Short mmCIF file of C-alpha atoms in Angstrom, two decimals:
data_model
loop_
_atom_site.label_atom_id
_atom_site.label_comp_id
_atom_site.label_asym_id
_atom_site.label_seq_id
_atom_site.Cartn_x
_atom_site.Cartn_y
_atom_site.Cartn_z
CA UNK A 1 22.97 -73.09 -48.67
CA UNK A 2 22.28 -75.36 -45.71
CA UNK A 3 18.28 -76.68 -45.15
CA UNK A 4 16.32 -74.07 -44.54
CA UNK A 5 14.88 -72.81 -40.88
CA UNK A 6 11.37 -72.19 -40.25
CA UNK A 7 11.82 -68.96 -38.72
CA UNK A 8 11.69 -65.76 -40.09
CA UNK A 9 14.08 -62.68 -38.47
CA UNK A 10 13.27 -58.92 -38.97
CA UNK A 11 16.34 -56.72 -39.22
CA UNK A 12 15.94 -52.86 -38.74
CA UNK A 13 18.45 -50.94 -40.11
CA UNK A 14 20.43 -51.54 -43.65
CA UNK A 15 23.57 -50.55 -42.40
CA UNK A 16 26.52 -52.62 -42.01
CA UNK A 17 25.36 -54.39 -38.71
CA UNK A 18 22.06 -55.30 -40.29
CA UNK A 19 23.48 -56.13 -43.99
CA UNK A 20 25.85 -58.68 -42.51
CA UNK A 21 23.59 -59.99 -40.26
CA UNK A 22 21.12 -60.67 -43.40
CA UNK A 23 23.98 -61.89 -45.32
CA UNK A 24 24.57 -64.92 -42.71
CA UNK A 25 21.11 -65.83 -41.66
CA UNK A 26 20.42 -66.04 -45.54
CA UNK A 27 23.18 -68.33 -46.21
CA UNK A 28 21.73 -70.81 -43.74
CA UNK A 29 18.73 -70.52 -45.30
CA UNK A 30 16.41 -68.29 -42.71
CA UNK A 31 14.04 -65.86 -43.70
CA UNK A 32 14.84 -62.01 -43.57
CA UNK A 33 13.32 -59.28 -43.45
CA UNK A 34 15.24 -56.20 -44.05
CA UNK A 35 13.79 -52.44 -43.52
CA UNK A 36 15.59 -49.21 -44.09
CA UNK A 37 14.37 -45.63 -43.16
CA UNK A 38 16.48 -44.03 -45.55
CA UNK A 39 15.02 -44.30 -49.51
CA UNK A 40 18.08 -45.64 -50.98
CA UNK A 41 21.44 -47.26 -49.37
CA UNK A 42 23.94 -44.14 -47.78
CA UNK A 43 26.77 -43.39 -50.05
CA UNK A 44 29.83 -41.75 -48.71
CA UNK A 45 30.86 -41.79 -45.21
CA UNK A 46 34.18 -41.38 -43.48
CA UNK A 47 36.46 -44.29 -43.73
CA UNK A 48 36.66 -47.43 -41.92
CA UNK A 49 39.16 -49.97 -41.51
CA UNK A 50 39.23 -53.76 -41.01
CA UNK A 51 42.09 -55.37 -38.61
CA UNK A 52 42.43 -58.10 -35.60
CA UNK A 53 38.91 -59.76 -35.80
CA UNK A 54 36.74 -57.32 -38.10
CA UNK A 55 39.37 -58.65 -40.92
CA UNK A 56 38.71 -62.11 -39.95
CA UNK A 57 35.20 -61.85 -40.34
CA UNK A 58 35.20 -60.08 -43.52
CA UNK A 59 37.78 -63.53 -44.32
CA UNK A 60 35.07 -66.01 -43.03
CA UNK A 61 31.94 -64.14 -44.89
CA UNK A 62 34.03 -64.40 -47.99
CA UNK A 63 33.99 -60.34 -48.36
CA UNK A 64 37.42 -59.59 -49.28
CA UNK A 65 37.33 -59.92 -52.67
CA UNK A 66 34.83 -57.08 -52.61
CA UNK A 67 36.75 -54.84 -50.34
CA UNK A 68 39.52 -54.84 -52.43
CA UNK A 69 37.69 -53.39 -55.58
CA UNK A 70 36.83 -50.48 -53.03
CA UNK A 71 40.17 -50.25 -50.72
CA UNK A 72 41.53 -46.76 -50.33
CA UNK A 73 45.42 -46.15 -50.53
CA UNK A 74 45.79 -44.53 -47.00
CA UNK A 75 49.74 -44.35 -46.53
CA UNK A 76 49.51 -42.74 -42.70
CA UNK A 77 48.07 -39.77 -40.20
CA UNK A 78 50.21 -36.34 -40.06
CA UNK A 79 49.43 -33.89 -37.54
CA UNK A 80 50.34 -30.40 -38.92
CA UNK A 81 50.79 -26.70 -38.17
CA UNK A 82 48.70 -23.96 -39.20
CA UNK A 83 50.38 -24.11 -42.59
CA UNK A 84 50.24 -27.49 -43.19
CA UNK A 85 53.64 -28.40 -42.10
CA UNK A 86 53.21 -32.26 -40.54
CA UNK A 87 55.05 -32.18 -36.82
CA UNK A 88 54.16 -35.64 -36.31
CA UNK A 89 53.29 -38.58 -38.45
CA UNK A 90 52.15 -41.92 -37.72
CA UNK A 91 52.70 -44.29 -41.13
CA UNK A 92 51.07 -47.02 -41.47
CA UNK A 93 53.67 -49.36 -42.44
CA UNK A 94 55.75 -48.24 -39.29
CA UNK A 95 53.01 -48.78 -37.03
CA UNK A 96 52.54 -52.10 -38.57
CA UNK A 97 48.86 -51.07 -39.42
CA UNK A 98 47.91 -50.88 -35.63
CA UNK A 99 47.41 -46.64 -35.67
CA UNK A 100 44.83 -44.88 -36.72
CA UNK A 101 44.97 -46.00 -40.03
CA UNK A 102 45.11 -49.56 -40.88
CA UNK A 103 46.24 -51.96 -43.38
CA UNK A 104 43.03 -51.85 -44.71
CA UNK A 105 41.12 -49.00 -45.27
CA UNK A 106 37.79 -48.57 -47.46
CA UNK A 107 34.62 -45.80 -46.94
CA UNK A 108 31.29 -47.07 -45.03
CA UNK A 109 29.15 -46.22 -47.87
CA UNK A 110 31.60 -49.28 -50.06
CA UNK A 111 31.88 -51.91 -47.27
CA UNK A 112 28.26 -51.45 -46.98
CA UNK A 113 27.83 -51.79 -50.89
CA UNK A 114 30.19 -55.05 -50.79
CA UNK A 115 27.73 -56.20 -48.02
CA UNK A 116 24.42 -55.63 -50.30
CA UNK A 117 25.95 -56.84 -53.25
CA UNK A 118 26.86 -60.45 -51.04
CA UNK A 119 23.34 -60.30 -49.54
CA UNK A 120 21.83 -59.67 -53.75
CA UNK A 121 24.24 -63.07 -54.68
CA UNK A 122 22.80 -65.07 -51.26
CA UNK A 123 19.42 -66.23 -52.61
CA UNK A 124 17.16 -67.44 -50.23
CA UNK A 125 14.03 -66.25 -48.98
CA UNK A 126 14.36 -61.83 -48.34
CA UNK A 127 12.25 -59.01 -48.13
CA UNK A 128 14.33 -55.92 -48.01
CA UNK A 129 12.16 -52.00 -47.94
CA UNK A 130 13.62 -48.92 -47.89
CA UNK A 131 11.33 -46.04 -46.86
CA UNK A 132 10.61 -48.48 -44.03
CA UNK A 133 10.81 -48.39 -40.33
CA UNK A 134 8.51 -49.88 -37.25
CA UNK A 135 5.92 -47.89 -35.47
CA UNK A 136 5.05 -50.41 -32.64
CA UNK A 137 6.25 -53.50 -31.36
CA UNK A 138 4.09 -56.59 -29.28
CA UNK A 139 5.71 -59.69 -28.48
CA UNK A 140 4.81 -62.75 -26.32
CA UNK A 141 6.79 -65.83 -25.60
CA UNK A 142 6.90 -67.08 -29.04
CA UNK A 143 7.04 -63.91 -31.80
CA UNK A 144 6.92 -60.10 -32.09
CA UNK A 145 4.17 -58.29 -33.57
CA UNK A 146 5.52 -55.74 -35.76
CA UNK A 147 3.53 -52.10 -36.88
CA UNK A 148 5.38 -50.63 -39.01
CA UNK A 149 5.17 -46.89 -40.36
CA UNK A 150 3.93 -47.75 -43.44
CA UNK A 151 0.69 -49.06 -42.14
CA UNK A 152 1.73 -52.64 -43.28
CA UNK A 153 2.01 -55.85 -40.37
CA UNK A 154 3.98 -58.63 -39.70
CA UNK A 155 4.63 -61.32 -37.06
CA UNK A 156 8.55 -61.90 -36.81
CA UNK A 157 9.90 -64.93 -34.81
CA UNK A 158 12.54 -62.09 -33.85
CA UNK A 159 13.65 -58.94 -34.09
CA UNK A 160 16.98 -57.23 -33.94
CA UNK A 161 17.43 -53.19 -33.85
CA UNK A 162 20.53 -52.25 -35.96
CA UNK A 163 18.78 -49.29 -36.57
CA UNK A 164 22.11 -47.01 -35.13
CA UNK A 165 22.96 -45.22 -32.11
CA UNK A 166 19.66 -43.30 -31.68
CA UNK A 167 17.83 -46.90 -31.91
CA UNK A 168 14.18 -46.72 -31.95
CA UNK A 169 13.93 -50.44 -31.71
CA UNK A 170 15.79 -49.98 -28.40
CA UNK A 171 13.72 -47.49 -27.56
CA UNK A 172 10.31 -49.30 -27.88
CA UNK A 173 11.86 -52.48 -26.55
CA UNK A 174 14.20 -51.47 -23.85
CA UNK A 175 13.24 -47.69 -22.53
CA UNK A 176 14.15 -43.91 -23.14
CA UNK A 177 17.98 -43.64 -25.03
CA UNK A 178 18.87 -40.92 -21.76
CA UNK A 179 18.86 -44.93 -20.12
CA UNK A 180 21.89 -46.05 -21.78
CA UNK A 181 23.84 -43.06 -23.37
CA UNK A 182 26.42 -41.25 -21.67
CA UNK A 183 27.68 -38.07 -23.32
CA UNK A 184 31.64 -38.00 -24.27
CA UNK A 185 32.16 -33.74 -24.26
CA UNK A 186 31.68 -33.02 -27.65
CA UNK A 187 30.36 -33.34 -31.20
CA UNK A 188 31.89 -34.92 -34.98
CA UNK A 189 30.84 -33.92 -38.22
CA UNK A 190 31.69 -35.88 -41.41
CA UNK A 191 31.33 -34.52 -44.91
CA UNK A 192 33.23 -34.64 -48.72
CA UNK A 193 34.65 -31.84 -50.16
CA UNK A 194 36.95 -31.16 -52.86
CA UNK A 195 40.24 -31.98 -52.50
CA UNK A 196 42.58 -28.81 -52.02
CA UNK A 197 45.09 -28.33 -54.43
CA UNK A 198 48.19 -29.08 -52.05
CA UNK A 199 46.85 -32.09 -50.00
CA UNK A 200 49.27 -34.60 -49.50
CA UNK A 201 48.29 -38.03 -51.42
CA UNK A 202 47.27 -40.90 -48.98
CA UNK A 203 47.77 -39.18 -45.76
CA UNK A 204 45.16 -38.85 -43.30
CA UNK A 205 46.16 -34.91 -42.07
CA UNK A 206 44.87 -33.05 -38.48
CA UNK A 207 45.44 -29.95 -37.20
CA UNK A 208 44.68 -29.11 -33.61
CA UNK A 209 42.70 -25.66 -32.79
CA UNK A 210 41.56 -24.36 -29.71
CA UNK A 211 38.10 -26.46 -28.82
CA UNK A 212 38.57 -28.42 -32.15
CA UNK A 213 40.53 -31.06 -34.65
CA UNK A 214 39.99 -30.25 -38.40
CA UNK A 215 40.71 -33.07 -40.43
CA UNK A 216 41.13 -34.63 -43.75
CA UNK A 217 41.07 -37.86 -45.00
CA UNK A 218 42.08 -39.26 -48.76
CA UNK A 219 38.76 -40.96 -51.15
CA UNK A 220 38.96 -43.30 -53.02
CA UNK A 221 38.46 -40.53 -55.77
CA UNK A 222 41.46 -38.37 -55.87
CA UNK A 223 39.07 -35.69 -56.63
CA UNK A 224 37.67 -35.55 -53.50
CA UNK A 225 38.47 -35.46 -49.99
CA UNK A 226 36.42 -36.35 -46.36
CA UNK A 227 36.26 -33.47 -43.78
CA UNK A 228 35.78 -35.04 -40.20
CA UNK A 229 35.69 -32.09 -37.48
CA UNK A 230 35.95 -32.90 -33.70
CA UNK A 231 34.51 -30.20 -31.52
CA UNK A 232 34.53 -30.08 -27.85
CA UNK A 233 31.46 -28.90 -26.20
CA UNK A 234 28.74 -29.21 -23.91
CA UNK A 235 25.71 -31.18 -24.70
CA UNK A 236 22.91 -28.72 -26.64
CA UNK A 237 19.73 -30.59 -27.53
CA UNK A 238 19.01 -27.92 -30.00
CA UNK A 239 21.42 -29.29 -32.15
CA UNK A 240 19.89 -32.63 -32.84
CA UNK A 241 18.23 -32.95 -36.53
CA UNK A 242 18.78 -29.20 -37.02
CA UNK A 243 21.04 -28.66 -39.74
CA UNK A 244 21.34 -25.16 -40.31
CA UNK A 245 21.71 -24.56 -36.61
CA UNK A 246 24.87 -27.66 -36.67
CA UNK A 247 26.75 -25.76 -39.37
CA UNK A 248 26.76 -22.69 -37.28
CA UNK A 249 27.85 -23.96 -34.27
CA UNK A 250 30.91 -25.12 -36.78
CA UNK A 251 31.84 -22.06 -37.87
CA UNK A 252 31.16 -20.55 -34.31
CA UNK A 253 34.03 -23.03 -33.30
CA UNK A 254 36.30 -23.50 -36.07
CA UNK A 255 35.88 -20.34 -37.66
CA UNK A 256 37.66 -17.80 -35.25
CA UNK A 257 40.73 -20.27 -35.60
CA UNK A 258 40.53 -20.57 -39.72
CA UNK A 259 43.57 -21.39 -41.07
CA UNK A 260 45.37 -24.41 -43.15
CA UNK A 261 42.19 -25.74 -44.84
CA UNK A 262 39.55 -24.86 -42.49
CA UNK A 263 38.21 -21.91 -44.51
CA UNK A 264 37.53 -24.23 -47.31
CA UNK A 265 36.16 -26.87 -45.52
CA UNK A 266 33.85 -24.31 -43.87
CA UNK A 267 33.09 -23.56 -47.27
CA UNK A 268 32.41 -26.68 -48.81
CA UNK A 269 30.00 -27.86 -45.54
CA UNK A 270 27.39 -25.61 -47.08
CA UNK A 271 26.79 -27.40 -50.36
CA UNK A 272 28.34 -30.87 -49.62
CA UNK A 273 25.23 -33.85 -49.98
CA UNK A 274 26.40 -36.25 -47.37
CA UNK A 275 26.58 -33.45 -44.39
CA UNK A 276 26.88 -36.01 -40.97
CA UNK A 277 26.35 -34.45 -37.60
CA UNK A 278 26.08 -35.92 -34.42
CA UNK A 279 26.97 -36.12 -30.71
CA UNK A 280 29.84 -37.81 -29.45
CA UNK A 281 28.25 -40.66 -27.05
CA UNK A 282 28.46 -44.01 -26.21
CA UNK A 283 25.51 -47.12 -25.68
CA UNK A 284 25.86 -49.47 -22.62
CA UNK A 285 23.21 -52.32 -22.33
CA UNK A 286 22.62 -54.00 -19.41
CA UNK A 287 21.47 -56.41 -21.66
CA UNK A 288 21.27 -57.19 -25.80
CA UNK A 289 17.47 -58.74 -25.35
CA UNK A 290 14.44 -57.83 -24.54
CA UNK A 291 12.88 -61.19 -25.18
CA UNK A 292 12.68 -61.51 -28.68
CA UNK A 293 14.08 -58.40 -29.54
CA UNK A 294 18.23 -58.08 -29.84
CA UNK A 295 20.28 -55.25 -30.62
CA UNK A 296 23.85 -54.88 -32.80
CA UNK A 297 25.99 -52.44 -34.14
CA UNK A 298 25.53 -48.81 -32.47
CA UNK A 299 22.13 -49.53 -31.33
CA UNK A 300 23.37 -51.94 -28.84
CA UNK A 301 27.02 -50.91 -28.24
CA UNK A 302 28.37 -47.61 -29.59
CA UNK A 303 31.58 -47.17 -28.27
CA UNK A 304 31.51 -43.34 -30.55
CA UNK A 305 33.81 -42.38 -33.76
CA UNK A 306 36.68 -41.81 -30.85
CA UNK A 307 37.22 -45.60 -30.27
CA UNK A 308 37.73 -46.15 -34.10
CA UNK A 309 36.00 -49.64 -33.66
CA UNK A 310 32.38 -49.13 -34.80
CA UNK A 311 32.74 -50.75 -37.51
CA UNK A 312 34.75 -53.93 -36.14
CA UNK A 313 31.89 -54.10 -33.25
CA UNK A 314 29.35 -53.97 -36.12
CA UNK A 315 30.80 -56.71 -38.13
CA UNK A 316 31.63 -59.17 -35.42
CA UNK A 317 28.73 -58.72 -33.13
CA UNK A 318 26.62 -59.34 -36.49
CA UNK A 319 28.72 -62.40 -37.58
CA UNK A 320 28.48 -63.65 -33.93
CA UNK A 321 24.82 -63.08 -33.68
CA UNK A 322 24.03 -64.79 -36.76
CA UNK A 323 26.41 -67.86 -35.65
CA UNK A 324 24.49 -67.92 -32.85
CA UNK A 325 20.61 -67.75 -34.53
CA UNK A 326 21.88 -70.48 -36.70
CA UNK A 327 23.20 -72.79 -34.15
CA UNK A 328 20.38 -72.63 -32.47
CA UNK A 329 16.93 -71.75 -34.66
CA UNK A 330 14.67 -73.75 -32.37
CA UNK A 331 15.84 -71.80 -29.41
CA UNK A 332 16.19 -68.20 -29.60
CA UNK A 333 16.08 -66.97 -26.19
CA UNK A 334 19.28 -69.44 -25.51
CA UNK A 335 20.76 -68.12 -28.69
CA UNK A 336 20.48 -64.35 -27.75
CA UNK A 337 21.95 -65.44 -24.30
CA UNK A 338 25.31 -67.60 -26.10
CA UNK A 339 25.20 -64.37 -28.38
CA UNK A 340 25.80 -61.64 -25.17
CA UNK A 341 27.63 -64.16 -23.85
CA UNK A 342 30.50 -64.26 -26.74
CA UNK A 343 30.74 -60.99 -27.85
CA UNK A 344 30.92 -59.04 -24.81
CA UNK A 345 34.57 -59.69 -24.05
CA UNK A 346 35.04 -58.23 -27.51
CA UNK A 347 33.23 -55.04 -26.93
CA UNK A 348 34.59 -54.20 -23.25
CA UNK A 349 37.54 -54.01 -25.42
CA UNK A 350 36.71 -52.43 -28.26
CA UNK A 351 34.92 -49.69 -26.39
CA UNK A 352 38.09 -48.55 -24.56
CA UNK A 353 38.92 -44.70 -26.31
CA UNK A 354 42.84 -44.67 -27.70
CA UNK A 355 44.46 -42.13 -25.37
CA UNK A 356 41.65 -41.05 -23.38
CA UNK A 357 38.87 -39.31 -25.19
CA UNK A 358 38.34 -36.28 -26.12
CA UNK A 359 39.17 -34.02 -23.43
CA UNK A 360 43.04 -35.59 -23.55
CA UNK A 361 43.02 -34.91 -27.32
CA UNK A 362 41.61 -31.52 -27.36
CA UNK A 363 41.86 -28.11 -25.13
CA UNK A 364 39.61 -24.96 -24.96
CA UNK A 365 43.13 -22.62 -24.82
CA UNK A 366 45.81 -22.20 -27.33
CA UNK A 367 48.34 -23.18 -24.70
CA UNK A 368 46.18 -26.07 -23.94
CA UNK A 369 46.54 -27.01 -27.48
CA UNK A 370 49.97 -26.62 -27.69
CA UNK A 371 50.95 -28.86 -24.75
CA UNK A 372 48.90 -31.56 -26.77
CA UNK A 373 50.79 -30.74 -29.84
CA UNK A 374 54.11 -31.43 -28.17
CA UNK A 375 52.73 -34.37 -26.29
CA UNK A 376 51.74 -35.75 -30.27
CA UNK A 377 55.27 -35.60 -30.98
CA UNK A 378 56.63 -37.36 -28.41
CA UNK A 379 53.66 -40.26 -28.41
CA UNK A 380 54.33 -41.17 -32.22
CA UNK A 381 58.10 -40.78 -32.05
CA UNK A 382 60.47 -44.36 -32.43
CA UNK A 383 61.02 -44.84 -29.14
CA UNK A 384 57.10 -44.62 -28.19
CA UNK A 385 55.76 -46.94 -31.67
CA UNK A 386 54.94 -50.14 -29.27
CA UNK A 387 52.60 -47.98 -26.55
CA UNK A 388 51.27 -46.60 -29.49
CA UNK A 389 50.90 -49.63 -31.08
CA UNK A 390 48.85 -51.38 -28.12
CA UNK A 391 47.03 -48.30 -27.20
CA UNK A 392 45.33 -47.80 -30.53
CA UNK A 393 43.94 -51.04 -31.62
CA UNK A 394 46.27 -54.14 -30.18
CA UNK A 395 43.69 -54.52 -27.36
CA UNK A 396 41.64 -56.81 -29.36
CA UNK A 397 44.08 -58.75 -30.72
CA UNK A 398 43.62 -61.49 -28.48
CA UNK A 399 40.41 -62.11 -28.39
CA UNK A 400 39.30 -65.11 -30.30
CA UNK A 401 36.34 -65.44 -32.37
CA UNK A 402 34.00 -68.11 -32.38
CA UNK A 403 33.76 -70.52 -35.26
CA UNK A 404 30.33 -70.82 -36.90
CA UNK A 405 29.88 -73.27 -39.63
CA UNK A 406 28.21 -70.65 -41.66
CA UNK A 407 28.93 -71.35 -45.67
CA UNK A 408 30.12 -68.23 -47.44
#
C-alpha cells in the first residue's frame, strides 16, 4: 500500500462503480467511506461481460482471478421462432467474442462480490454502511458537508454519486434527473426463473413479439435461468417503484403474444426475489463535478441496458477516477477535471446503441416484427460477421486507457 493521503472520499452507492472505486483509493492508502441504501449487497442480476478496456481494468486491479471462480459458460445468442426453433445465431467463438455475448461473461451480483471481497483483502482505513444514504449535501471550497438519512454527519474532502441512474447525489448536487435523462421508447425487466426443461445449455435465446423481446439467458446454476424482457412503450410515470402495477403492464404486453417460454416466465415474475424494473434511458452530463462532488457509473453516464456497456463504463470510469484522485490528492478540483477529461472519449463511445435502439430492434405489428426477423438473419449471417463485429462492441477497441501506478 503506498503512504497514505490525508483525505478522506465518500462513495454513495455499493455497486460496481463505487466498489471499484473504494478498491483503488484504498490501495493508495485514502480514506473511504462507503454507504449503501440497500441492507445487504444485491445478489443476482442479468449478466455482464468484460472485453476491450473493462477486461483490462479488471487485469490491472488484479480481479481476474476472482471472475473466473464466478464466469458463466455462455456459448452464443439464438434468435428463435415461436417454438423455439433458433433462425439466427450469433456464437461467440465466431464472432470472436465481439457480439452480444463475450468471451467473458459473469452475473452483476458476482463481479460485484469479486469487487467486495478485493475491497475486504485491501486494508486501509474504510467505513462501509448499508441501510445508508445522504439526506443533504453543503460544500465550500475545501469539503462537503454530508447529512445523511440516518441522522449521523460527516465532513468529506469529496464526494462521488455512484448511487445509479436515478442518482440522488446528482440530484442534490447538479439539479432535477428530467435535466439530464432522455427517454429511449421503452422499458426492461430482469428477473431468475427456473430453467425450462428444453433450454438450450449456454445459449443466450430471444424471441421477437409484437411491442416486445422475451429473453433468456444461462446462470451460473444450471438450475436456473435470467428472464430479461424488452418492451416498447411510451413513458408512464405510474410505473416507477410500483411493482404490482410493472408486472401488469408485462403481461398486458407479452401476454396476448404467449408462446415459446413466455407463459412461464410470466409465471415465474410473480414469485421470483430479484424482480428488476425500470425505464429504458440514458444520463448526459454537461459536466462530472459539481465542485467537490463527482459522479460514475449510471449516475453520471448511463448509456441504458441497450448499449451493453454499463458495466465497462462503470469499471473504467471508476479505475480512471481513482487514477486520477491518487495522482493528484492535494488537488481535487484538477483531478476531477484530468478525470472528465480522460474518460469521456471512452463514453461517447460506449454510449453509441448496437444497431440503433430500440425502435430498429422492435415493432408494434407482427409484420413489423417479421421484417426484423428476416433482417436478424441476414445481419448475423458469414458474409455480414465483420459489420457485426464493429457494430456491437469493436468501437472501443481503440481507445487507450491511462496508466495509473495504482498497486493491486
Amino acid at each position: 500500500m503506498c503512504p497514505a493521503h490525508n483525505i478522506h472520499v465518500l462513495v454513495s452507492g455499493g455497486g460496481i462503480a463505487g466498489n471499484a472505486i473504494a478498491l483503488q483509493l484504498l490501495r493508495t492508502g485514502i480514506r473511504v467511506t462507503v454507504i449503501e441504501r440497500a441492507p445487504l449487497p444485491r445478489p443476482g442480476g442479468q449478466a455482464v461481460d468484460l472485453r476491450g478496456p473493462s477486461r483490462e481494468v479488471a487485469e490491472r486491479m488484479d480481479l481476474m482471478p476472482g471472475i473466473d471462480k464466478y464466469r458463466l459458460e455462455e456459448l452464443g445468442m439464438s434468435y428463435v421462432d415461436h417454438r423455439g426453433r433458433p433462425y439466427a445465431n450469433m456464437s461467440m467463438a465466431d464472432f470472436e467474442g465481439k457480439g452480444p455475448v463475450a468471451e467473458i461473461e459473469i452475473t452483476r451480483g458476482d463481479l460485484n462480490q469479486v469487487l467486495l471481497d478485493a475491497v475486504a483483502e485491501a486494508g486501509g482505513e474504510l467505513d462501509y454502511r448499508y441501510g445508508e444514504s445522504i439526506r443533504a449535501l453543503a460544500q465550500d471550497d475545501s469539503g462537503v458537508d454530508v447529512e445523511f438519512t440516518s441522522g449521523s454527519r460527516g465532513r468529506f474532502d469529496l464526494v462521488v454519486g455512484a448511487d445509479g441512474v436515478h442518482s440522488a447525489t446528482r440530484r442534490m448536487a447538479f439539479g432535477p434527473e428530467e435535466r439530464f435523462s432522455t427517454f429511449l421508447g421503452g422499458y426492461v425487466s430482469f428477473f431468475t426463473m427456473p430453467t425450462p426443461a428444453n433450454m438450450k445449455p449456454g445459449w443466450f435465446a430471444v424471441q421477437l413479439i409484437p411491442h416486445a423481446a422475451v429473453g433468456l439467458r444461462p446462470d451460473r446454476d444450471p438450475a436456473t435461468a435470467k428472464a430479461i424482457l424488452t418492451v416498447l412503450a411510451e413513458p408512464d410515470p405510474r410505473l416507477r417503484r410500483d411493482v404490482d402495477l410493472q408486472q401488469r403492464f408485462l403481461r398486458e404486453k407479452i401476454g396476448t403474444n404467449s408462446n415459446w417460454h413466455a407463459p412461464a416466465i410470466l409465471d415465474a415474475m410473480r414469485t421470483c426475489t430479484d424482480f428488476y424494473f425500470d425505464e429504458l434511458v440514458r444520463i448526459d452530463m454537461p459536466t462530472l463535478a459539481a465542485g467537490r462532488v463527482t459522479l460514475a457509473g449510471d449516475a453520471g453516464y448511463c448509456g441504458s441496458p441497450m448499449t451493453g456497456m454499463g458495466t465497462a463504463m462503470a469499471l473504467v470510469g471508476a479505475y480512471i477516477l481513482a487514477g486520477e484522485i491518487a495522482a493528484r490528492p492535494d488537488d481535487l478540483p484538477a483531478a476531477l477535471r484530468h478525470y472528465e477529461q480522460a474518460v469521456t472519449p471512452f463514453l461517447d463511445e460506449a454510449k453509441q446503441m448496437p444497431g440503433g435502439g430500440i425502435d430498429m430492434m422492435l415493432s408494434t405489428t407482427g409484420f413489423g416484427t417479421a421484417l426484423r426477423r428476416t433482417a436478424n438473419r441476414i445481419m448475423m449471417s458469414r458474409a455480414m460477421r465483420p459489420v457485426m463485429m464493429r457494430m456491437f462492441f469493436g468501437h472501443t477497441d481503440d481507445y487507450r486507457l491511462p496508466d495509473y501506478p495504482i498497486p493491486a
